[in-house]
């Protein structure tokens, strides 16, 4: 009577290596010392630990774009992790959540400039008189979209105009656009300086060559990453002011929105 052959794991591996040469090449021999008590190779855990959002404290001079870029994220991904945040009101000391490993956010040191309150009431000399109509043209483009959406048109505000122009001058002097002034002043601080007590406030900014280019940049933002478009269509806003200042490339456009 023929007795069945009992093969151990090592014996089976040896037989296969002889009969099927490809097996030996694909599966190198397993030594006895490599086997656990069960006779099978031990499993190795390779599950990666997911990166959890961490709390980042906004510093003076930070922008959402800079924070996202420093962490290897898109602006849309950063905004998705902070749905309740108004990007136009980013302030130093504010906490936001970053879905990435901590990273150093590069920033430029503030450049001293004259006090914002010292701005003259007229447009800066660097802005050609032929472009004096630009603020009104930009407001008209924004109001056309508000009316089309069933919202009231924004009313021109002299106070918001002074704040927007002062900030445009500030950006032009440092040749760097930001929602934070060179002295660290955020929007509500700048509005308080000119006596505008805002219940609601927001700000759009752009470095562009023309009024139409500026409006297109704000209006054609993709859904989910459209803070400028949402400012234009914000129903709580009732007034606006616009500043324009010549920079090293093109012009700095600042639109300040508010209601009291």
PDB file of N, CA, C and O in Angstrom, residues 56-87:
ATOM      1  N   UNK A  56      -2.876  76.110  12.677  1.00  0.00           N
ATOM      2  CA  UNK A  56      -1.824  77.064  12.332  1.00  0.00           C
ATOM      3  C   UNK A  56      -2.272  78.461  12.741  1.00  0.00           C
ATOM      4  O   UNK A  56      -3.398  78.869  12.464  1.00  0.00           O
ATOM      5  N   UNK A  57      -1.397  79.188  13.401  1.00  0.00           N
ATOM      6  CA  UNK A  57      -1.692  80.554  13.819  1.00  0.00           C
ATOM      7  C   UNK A  57      -1.187  81.524  12.763  1.00  0.00           C
ATOM      8  O   UNK A  57       0.005  81.537  12.437  1.00  0.00           O
ATOM      9  N   UNK A  58      -2.094  82.317  12.218  1.00  0.00           N
ATOM     10  CA  UNK A  58      -1.748  83.270  11.158  1.00  0.00           C
ATOM     11  C   UNK A  58      -0.803  84.339  11.711  1.00  0.00           C
ATOM     12  O   UNK A  58      -1.031  84.897  12.786  1.00  0.00           O
ATOM     13  N   UNK A  59       0.257  84.625  10.953  1.00  0.00           N
ATOM     14  CA  UNK A  59       1.244  85.622  11.332  1.00  0.00           C
ATOM     15  C   UNK A  59       1.091  86.874  10.462  1.00  0.00           C
ATOM     16  O   UNK A  59       0.531  86.806   9.364  1.00  0.00           O
ATOM     17  N   UNK A  60       1.571  88.023  10.930  1.00  0.00           N
ATOM     18  CA  UNK A  60       1.507  89.242  10.103  1.00  0.00           C
ATOM     19  C   UNK A  60       2.172  89.029   8.752  1.00  0.00           C
ATOM     20  O   UNK A  60       3.272  88.487   8.669  1.00  0.00           O
ATOM     21  N   UNK A  61       1.499  89.419   7.692  1.00  0.00           N
ATOM     22  CA  UNK A  61       2.032  89.251   6.345  1.00  0.00           C
ATOM     23  C   UNK A  61       1.600  87.974   5.666  1.00  0.00           C
ATOM     24  O   UNK A  61       1.821  87.812   4.463  1.00  0.00           O
ATOM     25  N   UNK A  62       0.990  87.032   6.408  1.00  0.00           N
ATOM     26  CA  UNK A  62       0.533  85.779   5.801  1.00  0.00           C
ATOM     27  C   UNK A  62      -0.633  86.017   4.845  1.00  0.00           C
ATOM     28  O   UNK A  62      -1.483  86.887   5.086  1.00  0.00           O
ATOM     29  N   UNK A  63      -0.687  85.256   3.791  1.00  0.00           N
ATOM     30  CA  UNK A  63      -1.861  85.169   2.936  1.00  0.00           C
ATOM     31  C   UNK A  63      -2.238  83.699   2.812  1.00  0.00           C
ATOM     32  O   UNK A  63      -1.390  82.814   3.034  1.00  0.00           O
ATOM     33  N   UNK A  64      -3.481  83.418   2.472  1.00  0.00           N
ATOM     34  CA  UNK A  64      -3.900  82.031   2.312  1.00  0.00           C
ATOM     35  C   UNK A  64      -3.090  81.342   1.218  1.00  0.00           C
ATOM     36  O   UNK A  64      -2.771  80.159   1.312  1.00  0.00           O
ATOM     37  N   UNK A  65      -2.765  82.085   0.175  1.00  0.00           N
ATOM     38  CA  UNK A  65      -1.979  81.509  -0.912  1.00  0.00           C
ATOM     39  C   UNK A  65      -0.617  81.070  -0.395  1.00  0.00           C
ATOM     40  O   UNK A  65      -0.137  79.974  -0.705  1.00  0.00           O
ATOM     41  N   UNK A  66       0.054  81.935   0.403  1.00  0.00           N
ATOM     42  CA  UNK A  66       1.373  81.601   0.934  1.00  0.00           C
ATOM     43  C   UNK A  66       1.307  80.384   1.852  1.00  0.00           C
ATOM     44  O   UNK A  66       2.173  79.502   1.809  1.00  0.00           O
ATOM     45  N   UNK A  67       0.281  80.333   2.708  1.00  0.00           N
ATOM     46  CA  UNK A  67       0.141  79.221   3.645  1.00  0.00           C
ATOM     47  C   UNK A  67      -0.077  77.908   2.887  1.00  0.00           C
ATOM     48  O   UNK A  67       0.539  76.883   3.190  1.00  0.00           O
ATOM     49  N   UNK A  68      -0.958  77.946   1.877  1.00  0.00           N
ATOM     50  CA  UNK A  68      -1.235  76.735   1.096  1.00  0.00           C
ATOM     51  C   UNK A  68       0.023  76.274   0.358  1.00  0.00           C
ATOM     52  O   UNK A  68       0.371  75.087   0.372  1.00  0.00           O
ATOM     53  N   UNK A  69       0.727  77.206  -0.287  1.00  0.00           N
ATOM     54  CA  UNK A  69       1.911  76.845  -1.072  1.00  0.00           C
ATOM     55  C   UNK A  69       3.008  76.258  -0.187  1.00  0.00           C
ATOM     56  O   UNK A  69       3.672  75.288  -0.562  1.00  0.00           O
ATOM     57  N   UNK A  70       3.203  76.825   1.001  1.00  0.00           N
ATOM     58  CA  UNK A  70       4.254  76.343   1.894  1.00  0.00           C
ATOM     59  C   UNK A  70       3.988  74.918   2.362  1.00  0.00           C
ATOM     60  O   UNK A  70       4.918  74.180   2.687  1.00  0.00           O
ATOM     61  N   UNK A  71       2.708  74.508   2.399  1.00  0.00           N
ATOM     62  CA  UNK A  71       2.349  73.169   2.855  1.00  0.00           C
ATOM     63  C   UNK A  71       2.069  72.210   1.698  1.00  0.00           C
ATOM     64  O   UNK A  71       1.574  71.100   1.907  1.00  0.00           O
ATOM     65  N   UNK A  72       2.351  72.655   0.476  1.00  0.00           N
ATOM     66  CA  UNK A  72       2.140  71.778  -0.675  1.00  0.00           C
ATOM     67  C   UNK A  72       0.680  71.536  -0.984  1.00  0.00           C
ATOM     68  O   UNK A  72       0.311  70.485  -1.512  1.00  0.00           O
ATOM     69  N   UNK A  73      -0.183  72.512  -0.663  1.00  0.00           N
ATOM     70  CA  UNK A  73      -1.623  72.373  -0.882  1.00  0.00           C
ATOM     71  C   UNK A  73      -2.098  73.362  -1.941  1.00  0.00           C
ATOM     72  O   UNK A  73      -1.454  74.375  -2.191  1.00  0.00           O
ATOM     73  N   UNK A  74      -3.244  73.070  -2.517  1.00  0.00           N
ATOM     74  CA  UNK A  74      -3.903  74.049  -3.371  1.00  0.00           C
ATOM     75  C   UNK A  74      -4.718  74.974  -2.484  1.00  0.00           C
ATOM     76  O   UNK A  74      -5.066  74.632  -1.348  1.00  0.00           O
ATOM     77  N   UNK A  75      -5.034  76.155  -3.011  1.00  0.00           N
ATOM     78  CA  UNK A  75      -5.849  77.093  -2.249  1.00  0.00           C
ATOM     79  C   UNK A  75      -7.227  76.498  -1.968  1.00  0.00           C
ATOM     80  O   UNK A  75      -7.793  76.674  -0.882  1.00  0.00           O
ATOM     81  N   UNK A  76      -7.759  75.739  -2.923  1.00  0.00           N
ATOM     82  CA  UNK A  76      -9.067  75.111  -2.749  1.00  0.00           C
ATOM     83  C   UNK A  76      -9.054  74.112  -1.598  1.00  0.00           C
ATOM     84  O   UNK A  76     -10.002  74.024  -0.821  1.00  0.00           O
ATOM     85  N   UNK A  77      -7.956  73.342  -1.468  1.00  0.00           N
ATOM     86  CA  UNK A  77      -7.859  72.348  -0.385  1.00  0.00           C
ATOM     87  C   UNK A  77      -7.809  73.033   0.978  1.00  0.00           C
ATOM     88  O   UNK A  77      -8.413  72.565   1.946  1.00  0.00           O
ATOM     89  N   UNK A  78      -7.104  74.158   1.057  1.00  0.00           N
ATOM     90  CA  UNK A  78      -7.019  74.879   2.328  1.00  0.00           C
ATOM     91  C   UNK A  78      -8.364  75.488   2.694  1.00  0.00           C
ATOM     92  O   UNK A  78      -8.787  75.445   3.850  1.00  0.00           O
ATOM     93  N   UNK A  79      -9.066  76.040   1.721  1.00  0.00           N
ATOM     94  CA  UNK A  79     -10.385  76.632   1.982  1.00  0.00           C
ATOM     95  C   UNK A  79     -11.394  75.552   2.370  1.00  0.00           C
ATOM     96  O   UNK A  79     -12.265  75.781   3.204  1.00  0.00           O
ATOM     97  N   UNK A  80     -11.268  74.356   1.783  1.00  0.00           N
ATOM     98  CA  UNK A  80     -12.176  73.257   2.115  1.00  0.00           C
ATOM     99  C   UNK A  80     -12.032  72.844   3.566  1.00  0.00           C
ATOM    100  O   UNK A  80     -12.999  72.435   4.214  1.00  0.00           O
ATOM    101  N   UNK A  81     -10.817  72.965   4.108  1.00  0.00           N
ATOM    102  CA  UNK A  81     -10.573  72.604   5.511  1.00  0.00           C
ATOM    103  C   UNK A  81     -11.004  73.705   6.470  1.00  0.00           C
ATOM    104  O   UNK A  81     -10.997  73.501   7.679  1.00  0.00           O
ATOM    105  N   UNK A  82     -11.397  74.866   5.920  1.00  0.00           N
ATOM    106  CA  UNK A  82     -11.806  76.005   6.750  1.00  0.00           C
ATOM    107  C   UNK A  82     -13.048  76.647   6.151  1.00  0.00           C
ATOM    108  O   UNK A  82     -13.051  77.813   5.769  1.00  0.00           O
ATOM    109  N   UNK A  83     -14.119  75.839   6.056  1.00  0.00           N
ATOM    110  CA  UNK A  83     -15.327  76.257   5.352  1.00  0.00           C
ATOM    111  C   UNK A  83     -15.941  77.515   5.956  1.00  0.00           C
ATOM    112  O   UNK A  83     -16.440  78.397   5.248  1.00  0.00           O
ATOM    113  N   UNK A  84     -15.903  77.649   7.276  1.00  0.00           N
ATOM    114  CA  UNK A  84     -16.568  78.775   7.928  1.00  0.00           C
ATOM    115  C   UNK A  84     -15.738  80.053   7.898  1.00  0.00           C
ATOM    116  O   UNK A  84     -16.198  81.095   8.361  1.00  0.00           O
ATOM    117  N   UNK A  85     -14.539  80.019   7.327  1.00  0.00           N
ATOM    118  CA  UNK A  85     -13.652  81.180   7.359  1.00  0.00           C
ATOM    119  C   UNK A  85     -13.933  82.112   6.189  1.00  0.00           C
ATOM    120  O   UNK A  85     -14.212  81.679   5.078  1.00  0.00           O
ATOM    121  N   UNK A  86     -13.874  83.423   6.451  1.00  0.00           N
ATOM    122  CA  UNK A  86     -13.986  84.431   5.400  1.00  0.00           C
ATOM    123  C   UNK A  86     -12.565  84.796   4.977  1.00  0.00           C
ATOM    124  O   UNK A  86     -11.845  85.456   5.736  1.00  0.00           O
ATOM    125  N   UNK A  87     -12.102  84.381   3.777  1.00  0.00           N
ATOM    126  CA  UNK A  87     -10.721  84.638   3.368  1.00  0.00           C
ATOM    127  C   UNK A  87     -10.371  86.117   3.331  1.00  0.00           C
ATOM    128  O   UNK A  87      -9.210  86.486   3.497  1.00  0.00           O
TER     129      UNK A  87
END
